[in-house]
CSV table of C-alpha atoms in Angstrom, one decimal:
chain,number,residue,atom,x,y,z
B,121,MET,CA,-1.8,109.0,-16.5
B,122,ILE,CA,-0.2,105.1,-17.1
B,123,LEU,CA,1.5,104.5,-14.3
B,124,VAL,CA,4.6,101.6,-14.5
B,125,CYS,CA,5.4,99.3,-11.4
B,126,GLY,CA,9.0,97.4,-11.2
B,127,GLU,CA,12.6,97.7,-11.7
B,128,ALA,CA,15.2,100.2,-12.1
B,129,LEU,CA,18.3,99.2,-12.4
B,130,ILE,CA,21.9,99.7,-13.9
B,131,ASP,CA,23.0,97.4,-17.5
B,132,LEU,CA,26.8,97.9,-17.8
B,133,PHE,CA,27.7,97.2,-21.2
B,134,ILE,CA,30.5,95.2,-21.9
B,135,GLY,CA,32.4,94.9,-25.1
B,136,ALA,CA,35.9,92.3,-25.8
B,137,PRO,CA,37.9,92.0,-23.6
B,138,ALA,CA,41.4,94.2,-23.6
B,139,PRO,CA,45.2,93.6,-22.2
B,140,THR,CA,43.8,95.3,-19.3
B,141,GLY,CA,40.5,94.1,-18.7
B,142,PHE,CA,36.5,95.1,-20.7
B,143,PRO,CA,35.8,98.3,-21.8
B,144,ALA,CA,32.8,98.7,-20.0
B,145,GLU,CA,29.6,101.5,-19.8
B,146,ALA,CA,27.0,102.1,-18.2
B,147,VAL,CA,23.6,103.4,-18.3
B,148,ALA,CA,20.1,103.4,-17.0
B,149,GLY,CA,18.1,100.3,-17.5
B,150,GLY,CA,15.4,97.9,-16.5
B,151,SER,CA,12.4,97.2,-18.6
B,152,PRO,CA,9.4,98.6,-16.2
B,153,PHE,CA,11.6,101.3,-16.1
B,154,ASN,CA,12.5,101.2,-20.0
B,155,VAL,CA,8.7,101.1,-20.8
B,156,ALA,CA,8.5,104.4,-18.4
B,157,ILE,CA,10.9,106.3,-20.4
B,158,GLY,CA,9.7,104.9,-23.9
B,159,ILE,CA,6.1,106.0,-23.3
B,160,GLY,CA,7.3,109.7,-21.8
B,161,ARG,CA,9.7,109.6,-24.7
B,162,LEU,CA,6.5,109.5,-26.6
B,163,GLY,CA,4.8,112.0,-25.7
B,164,ARG,CA,2.1,110.3,-22.7
B,165,LEU,CA,2.0,110.7,-19.1
B,166,ALA,CA,3.6,108.4,-17.6
B,167,ALA,CA,4.7,107.6,-14.0
B,168,PHE,CA,6.7,105.4,-12.6
B,169,LEU,CA,6.2,103.5,-9.2
B,170,SER,CA,9.4,101.4,-7.1
B,171,THR,CA,12.1,102.3,-5.3
B,172,LEU,CA,15.1,103.3,-6.1
B,173,SER,CA,18.8,103.9,-4.2
B,174,ASP,CA,20.0,106.7,-2.6
B,175,ASP,CA,23.3,105.8,-3.8
B,176,VAL,CA,25.0,107.6,-7.3
B,177,PHE,CA,23.3,105.1,-9.5
B,178,GLY,CA,19.8,105.4,-8.2
B,179,THR,CA,19.7,109.1,-8.4
B,180,PHE,CA,20.8,108.4,-12.2
B,181,LEU,CA,18.1,106.7,-12.4
B,182,ALA,CA,15.6,109.5,-11.4
B,183,GLU,CA,17.5,112.2,-13.0
B,184,LYS,CA,16.5,109.8,-16.1
B,185,LEU,CA,12.9,109.7,-15.6
B,186,ALA,CA,13.0,113.8,-15.2
B,187,GLU,CA,14.6,114.6,-18.4
B,188,SER,CA,11.5,112.2,-20.2
B,189,GLY,CA,9.0,113.9,-18.5
B,190,VAL,CA,7.9,110.6,-16.0
B,191,SER,CA,6.0,111.5,-12.8
B,192,ALA,CA,8.2,110.5,-9.3
B,193,ALA,CA,5.3,111.1,-7.7
B,194,TYR,CA,5.2,107.9,-6.3
B,195,LEU,CA,9.0,107.4,-6.7
B,196,GLN,CA,10.8,106.0,-3.2
B,197,ARG,CA,14.2,105.8,-2.2
B,198,CYS,CA,16.0,103.2,0.1
B,199,PRO,CA,19.3,102.8,1.4
B,200,ASN,CA,19.6,99.2,-0.3
B,201,TYR,CA,22.5,99.5,-3.6
B,202,THR,CA,21.3,99.7,-6.9
B,203,THR,CA,20.8,96.4,-9.0
B,204,LEU,CA,24.1,96.3,-11.5
B,205,SER,CA,23.0,94.1,-15.2
B,206,VAL,CA,26.2,93.0,-16.7
B,207,VAL,CA,24.7,93.2,-20.6
B,208,ALA,CA,27.8,91.1,-23.2
B,209,THR,CA,25.6,91.0,-26.7
B,210,ASN,CA,26.3,88.8,-29.8
B,211,ALA,CA,27.3,89.0,-33.4
B,212,SER,CA,23.6,89.5,-33.9
B,213,GLY,CA,22.7,91.8,-31.3
B,214,GLN,CA,21.1,89.8,-29.2
B,215,PRO,CA,21.7,90.1,-25.1
B,216,ARG,CA,22.8,88.4,-22.7
B,217,TYR,CA,22.6,89.5,-18.9
B,218,SER,CA,24.2,88.4,-15.8
B,219,PHE,CA,22.9,90.1,-12.4
B,220,TYR,CA,24.2,91.1,-9.4
B,221,ALA,CA,21.2,91.9,-7.1
B,222,PRO,CA,21.8,91.0,-3.8
B,223,ASN,CA,19.0,92.4,-2.2
B,224,SER,CA,18.9,95.4,-4.2
B,225,ALA,CA,17.4,98.6,-3.9
B,226,ASP,CA,15.0,97.9,-7.1
B,227,ARG,CA,12.9,94.9,-5.4
B,228,ALA,CA,12.3,96.4,-2.1
B,229,LEU,CA,8.7,97.6,-2.8
B,230,ALA,CA,6.9,96.1,0.2
B,231,PRO,CA,2.9,95.8,0.1
B,232,GLU,CA,2.5,98.7,2.8
B,233,MET,CA,4.8,100.8,1.1
B,234,LEU,CA,2.0,101.0,-2.2
B,235,PRO,CA,-0.4,104.5,-1.7
B,236,ALA,CA,-3.4,103.9,-0.2
B,237,ARG,CA,-5.1,105.3,-3.4
B,238,LEU,CA,-4.7,105.8,-7.1
B,239,PRO,CA,-6.0,109.5,-8.4
B,240,PRO,CA,-8.7,108.9,-11.7
B,241,ASP,CA,-6.3,110.8,-13.9
B,242,VAL,CA,-4.2,107.1,-13.3
B,243,ASN,CA,-5.7,105.0,-16.3
B,244,ALA,CA,-3.3,102.3,-16.5
B,245,ILE,CA,-0.8,100.1,-15.0
B,246,ALA,CA,1.7,98.8,-16.8
B,247,ALA,CA,3.7,95.8,-15.0
B,248,GLY,CA,5.8,92.7,-15.4
B,249,SER,CA,9.8,91.6,-15.7
B,250,TYR,CA,11.5,90.1,-12.8
B,251,ALA,CA,9.5,92.1,-10.3
B,252,LEU,CA,6.6,89.7,-10.4
B,253,GLY,CA,8.9,87.3,-9.3
B,254,VAL,CA,11.1,88.6,-6.5
B,255,GLU,CA,10.3,89.7,-3.0
B,256,PRO,CA,8.6,91.5,-1.4
B,257,ILE,CA,8.0,93.5,-4.6
B,258,ALA,CA,6.4,90.8,-6.0
B,259,SER,CA,3.6,90.9,-3.4
B,260,ALA,CA,3.3,94.7,-3.3
B,261,ILE,CA,2.6,94.8,-7.7
B,262,GLU,CA,0.0,91.6,-7.0
B,263,ALA,CA,-1.5,93.6,-4.1
B,264,LEU,CA,-2.0,96.4,-6.3
B,265,LEU,CA,-3.1,94.3,-9.2
B,266,ARG,CA,-5.5,93.3,-7.0
B,267,ARG,CA,-6.9,96.4,-5.9
B,268,GLU,CA,-6.9,98.3,-9.2
B,269,ALA,CA,-8.3,95.3,-11.6
B,270,GLY,CA,-12.0,96.1,-13.7
B,271,SER,CA,-11.5,100.0,-12.8
B,272,ARG,CA,-7.8,100.8,-15.0
B,273,VAL,CA,-6.8,98.7,-17.8
B,274,ILE,CA,-3.6,96.3,-17.0
B,275,SER,CA,-1.0,95.5,-19.2
B,276,LEU,CA,1.5,92.6,-17.8
B,277,ASP,CA,5.1,92.0,-19.7
B,278,PRO,CA,6.8,88.7,-18.1
B,279,ASN,CA,10.4,89.2,-19.9
B,280,VAL,CA,11.2,85.9,-18.2
B,281,ARG,CA,14.9,86.2,-16.1
B,282,PRO,CA,15.4,82.6,-15.2
B,283,ARG,CA,18.9,83.5,-13.8
B,284,VAL,CA,16.9,86.0,-11.2
B,285,VAL,CA,13.7,84.8,-11.0
B,286,GLY,CA,15.0,80.6,-9.8
B,287,ASP,CA,12.2,78.1,-10.2
B,288,LEU,CA,10.6,78.8,-13.8
B,289,LYS,CA,7.6,77.0,-12.8
B,290,ALA,CA,6.7,78.6,-9.6
B,291,TYR,CA,7.1,81.7,-11.4
B,292,ARG,CA,5.3,80.9,-14.6
B,293,ASP,CA,2.7,79.7,-12.1
B,294,ARG,CA,2.4,82.9,-10.3
B,295,PHE,CA,1.8,85.3,-13.6
B,296,GLU,CA,-1.2,82.6,-14.4
B,297,GLY,CA,-2.6,84.1,-11.9
B,298,LEU,CA,-2.0,87.4,-12.2
B,299,LEU,CA,-3.7,86.9,-15.6
B,300,ALA,CA,-7.2,87.7,-13.9
B,301,TYR,CA,-6.1,90.9,-13.7
B,302,ALA,CA,-4.8,92.2,-16.5
B,303,ASP,CA,-6.4,93.4,-20.3
B,304,ILE,CA,-3.5,93.0,-21.8
B,305,VAL,CA,-0.9,90.6,-22.1
B,306,LYS,CA,2.8,91.0,-24.2
B,307,ALA,CA,5.5,88.8,-24.0
B,308,SER,CA,7.9,87.5,-26.7
B,309,ASP,CA,8.1,84.4,-28.3
B,310,GLU,CA,11.6,83.4,-26.2
B,311,ASP,CA,8.8,83.9,-22.6
B,312,ILE,CA,7.1,81.3,-23.8
B,313,GLU,CA,9.2,79.3,-24.9
B,314,LEU,CA,11.1,79.6,-21.5
B,315,LEU,CA,7.7,78.9,-19.3
B,316,TYR,CA,6.2,76.5,-21.8
B,317,ALA,CA,9.1,74.3,-23.6
B,318,THR,CA,6.6,75.3,-27.3
B,319,ARG,CA,6.8,77.8,-30.2
B,320,ASP,CA,3.4,76.8,-31.0
B,321,LEU,CA,2.7,81.2,-30.5
B,322,ALA,CA,-0.8,81.3,-31.3
B,323,SER,CA,-2.1,78.1,-28.7
B,324,ALA,CA,0.0,80.1,-25.9
B,325,ALA,CA,-1.9,82.8,-26.7
B,326,ARG,CA,-5.2,81.5,-27.0
B,327,ALA,CA,-4.6,80.1,-23.8
B,328,TRP,CA,-3.8,83.2,-21.8
B,329,LEU,CA,-6.9,84.7,-23.8
B,330,ALA,CA,-8.6,82.3,-21.7
B,331,LEU,CA,-7.8,83.2,-18.0
B,332,GLY,CA,-9.3,86.9,-18.4
B,333,PRO,CA,-7.1,88.8,-20.5
B,334,LYS,CA,-8.7,90.8,-23.8
B,335,LEU,CA,-5.3,91.2,-26.2
B,336,VAL,CA,-2.5,88.9,-25.8
B,337,ILE,CA,0.4,90.1,-27.9
B,338,ILE,CA,3.4,88.1,-28.9
B,339,THR,CA,7.0,89.3,-30.4
B,340,ARG,CA,8.6,87.6,-32.8
B,341,GLY,CA,11.2,89.2,-33.7
B,342,GLU,CA,11.9,90.0,-37.7
B,343,LYS,CA,9.0,87.9,-37.6
B,344,GLY,CA,6.7,90.7,-36.5
B,345,PRO,CA,4.1,90.6,-33.5
B,346,LEU,CA,1.4,87.8,-33.1
B,347,ALA,CA,-2.2,89.3,-31.9
B,348,ALA,CA,-4.7,87.0,-29.5
B,349,PHE,CA,-8.2,89.2,-29.1
B,350,GLY,CA,-11.4,87.8,-29.6
B,351,ASP,CA,-11.7,84.8,-31.4
B,352,ARG,CA,-9.2,86.0,-33.8
B,353,ILE,CA,-5.3,86.1,-34.5
B,354,VAL,CA,-3.7,88.9,-36.2
B,355,GLU,CA,-0.2,88.6,-37.6
B,356,ARG,CA,1.2,91.4,-38.5
B,357,PRO,CA,5.6,92.0,-40.4
B,358,ALA,CA,8.2,94.0,-38.8
B,359,PRO,CA,9.7,96.7,-40.1
B,360,ARG,CA,13.2,95.6,-42.5
B,361,ILE,CA,16.3,97.1,-40.6
B,362,ASP,CA,20.0,96.7,-39.6
B,363,VAL,CA,20.0,96.2,-36.4
B,364,VAL,CA,22.7,97.7,-33.8
B,365,ASP,CA,21.3,95.6,-30.9
B,366,THR,CA,17.8,94.4,-29.4
B,367,VAL,CA,18.3,95.7,-25.6
B,368,GLY,CA,14.7,97.4,-25.0
B,369,ALA,CA,13.2,96.7,-27.9
B,370,GLY,CA,10.4,94.3,-26.7
B,371,ASP,CA,10.0,97.8,-23.9
B,372,THR,CA,9.9,99.8,-26.5
B,373,PHE,CA,6.8,97.9,-28.3
B,374,HIS,CA,5.1,97.8,-24.7
B,375,ALA,CA,5.3,101.7,-23.8
B,376,GLY,CA,4.5,101.6,-28.2
B,377,LEU,CA,1.2,100.1,-27.4
B,378,LEU,CA,-0.3,101.3,-24.8
B,379,SER,CA,1.1,104.9,-25.8
B,380,TRP,CA,-1.1,104.6,-29.4
B,381,LEU,CA,-3.9,103.2,-27.3
B,382,ASP,CA,-3.4,105.6,-24.7
B,383,ALA,CA,-4.0,108.7,-27.7
B,384,ASN,CA,-6.5,106.7,-29.4
B,385,ASP,CA,-8.5,106.4,-26.5
B,386,LEU,CA,-9.0,102.9,-26.4
B,387,LEU,CA,-7.3,102.8,-23.1
B,388,THR,CA,-10.0,102.2,-20.9
B,389,PRO,CA,-11.3,98.6,-19.7
B,390,GLY,CA,-14.8,99.0,-21.8
B,391,ALA,CA,-13.0,99.8,-25.2
B,392,MET,CA,-10.8,97.3,-24.9
B,393,ALA,CA,-13.6,94.6,-24.8
B,394,GLY,CA,-14.5,95.5,-28.3
B,395,LEU,CA,-11.0,96.6,-29.8
B,396,THR,CA,-11.4,96.0,-33.8
B,397,GLU,CA,-9.0,94.3,-35.9
B,398,GLY,CA,-8.3,97.5,-37.5
B,399,GLN,CA,-7.3,99.4,-34.7
B,400,VAL,CA,-5.7,96.3,-33.2
B,401,THR,CA,-3.2,96.2,-36.9
B,402,GLU,CA,-2.9,100.0,-35.9
B,403,ALA,CA,-1.6,99.3,-32.7
B,404,LEU,CA,1.1,96.7,-33.4
B,405,ASP,CA,2.5,99.3,-36.7
B,406,PHE,CA,3.3,101.4,-34.7
B,407,ALA,CA,5.0,99.5,-31.5
B,408,ALA,CA,6.6,97.6,-34.0
B,409,ALA,CA,8.1,100.6,-35.7
B,410,ALA,CA,8.9,102.1,-32.0
B,411,ALA,CA,10.8,99.2,-31.3
B,412,ALA,CA,12.2,98.8,-34.8
B,413,ILE,CA,14.0,102.2,-33.9
B,414,VAL,CA,15.1,101.4,-31.1
B,415,CYS,CA,17.5,98.3,-32.9
B,416,THR,CA,18.5,101.0,-35.0
B,417,ARG,CA,20.6,102.1,-32.2
B,418,ARG,CA,22.9,101.2,-29.6
B,419,GLY,CA,20.9,100.7,-26.1
B,420,ALA,CA,17.8,101.4,-24.8
B,421,ASN,CA,17.0,104.5,-26.7
B,422,PRO,CA,13.3,105.3,-27.0
B,423,PRO,CA,11.8,107.3,-30.2
B,424,SER,CA,9.5,110.5,-30.0
B,425,TRP,CA,6.3,109.7,-31.5
B,426,ALA,CA,7.2,112.5,-34.4
B,427,GLU,CA,10.2,109.7,-35.1
B,428,VAL,CA,8.1,106.8,-34.8
B,429,GLU,CA,5.5,108.9,-37.2
B,430,GLN,CA,8.6,109.6,-39.6
B,431,PHE,CA,10.0,106.2,-39.6
B,432,MET,CA,6.5,105.2,-41.2
B,433,ALA,CA,6.0,107.4,-43.1
B,434,SER,CA,9.9,106.6,-44.7
B,435,ARG,CA,8.2,102.8,-45.0
B,436,ALA,CA,4.8,103.7,-46.5
């Protein structure tokens, strides 16, 4: 089972302004939430560790997790309101976010609320996004990763949200500190540019690799993913598609990567240390295909395993 930790929220998609206001649609969202949903849709066992509000949105989020087969064993409810993320997409489908999240439910998890122990069937922990930079959940996740490092695969995604985490230097320093516990890091080229003001992605990946992870992957949109492991760099193309929007693409890539590794018995600390170029290539291609499918749909709507296989077969 893959345990995903972090925020769950409501994405409020707004359309072009009309005379009476903005048309809007409220959908389930949050980067770690999307990863958990993506893993569940791909048929792998997943659980979500977080706090959800008692409000109508929190109930809606819990229902969406259940629909995708994600275990609620590590979920807790609280009276804080659910975060609202207002999403407007530009002409190329790129989202722009505004967050309304004072004292919200998605950051309420405190270290003392963590499970005392995890069962042996939890073979991996995935965490990321602004939950790594807001309190008290950031301290809770750090405590969990420190406790479990070495016994389970740990995968991190910074998914940088400057408007929420605020001080980017403080967030970068904290994230770099977490890399000592990580086996996998997945980031986007935008994350690298925000954190380091550089477009030299290979050097950034190697720098993170030197801090502890066994595999560092940077997604580059239509250019495809880049992976650093050992002394090697692997680059793979992205499938050519007609993009509707890119909401949830990075999260689906992360879910696809972990799911493929899990399905191939590679999601263990020992296996991660001995990944071959062929295994990394196959994992990247599967994850990129899953992400491409999401980009052909509106919002974060991850595919099933069969849909990914069918998509890849159609491109072979």
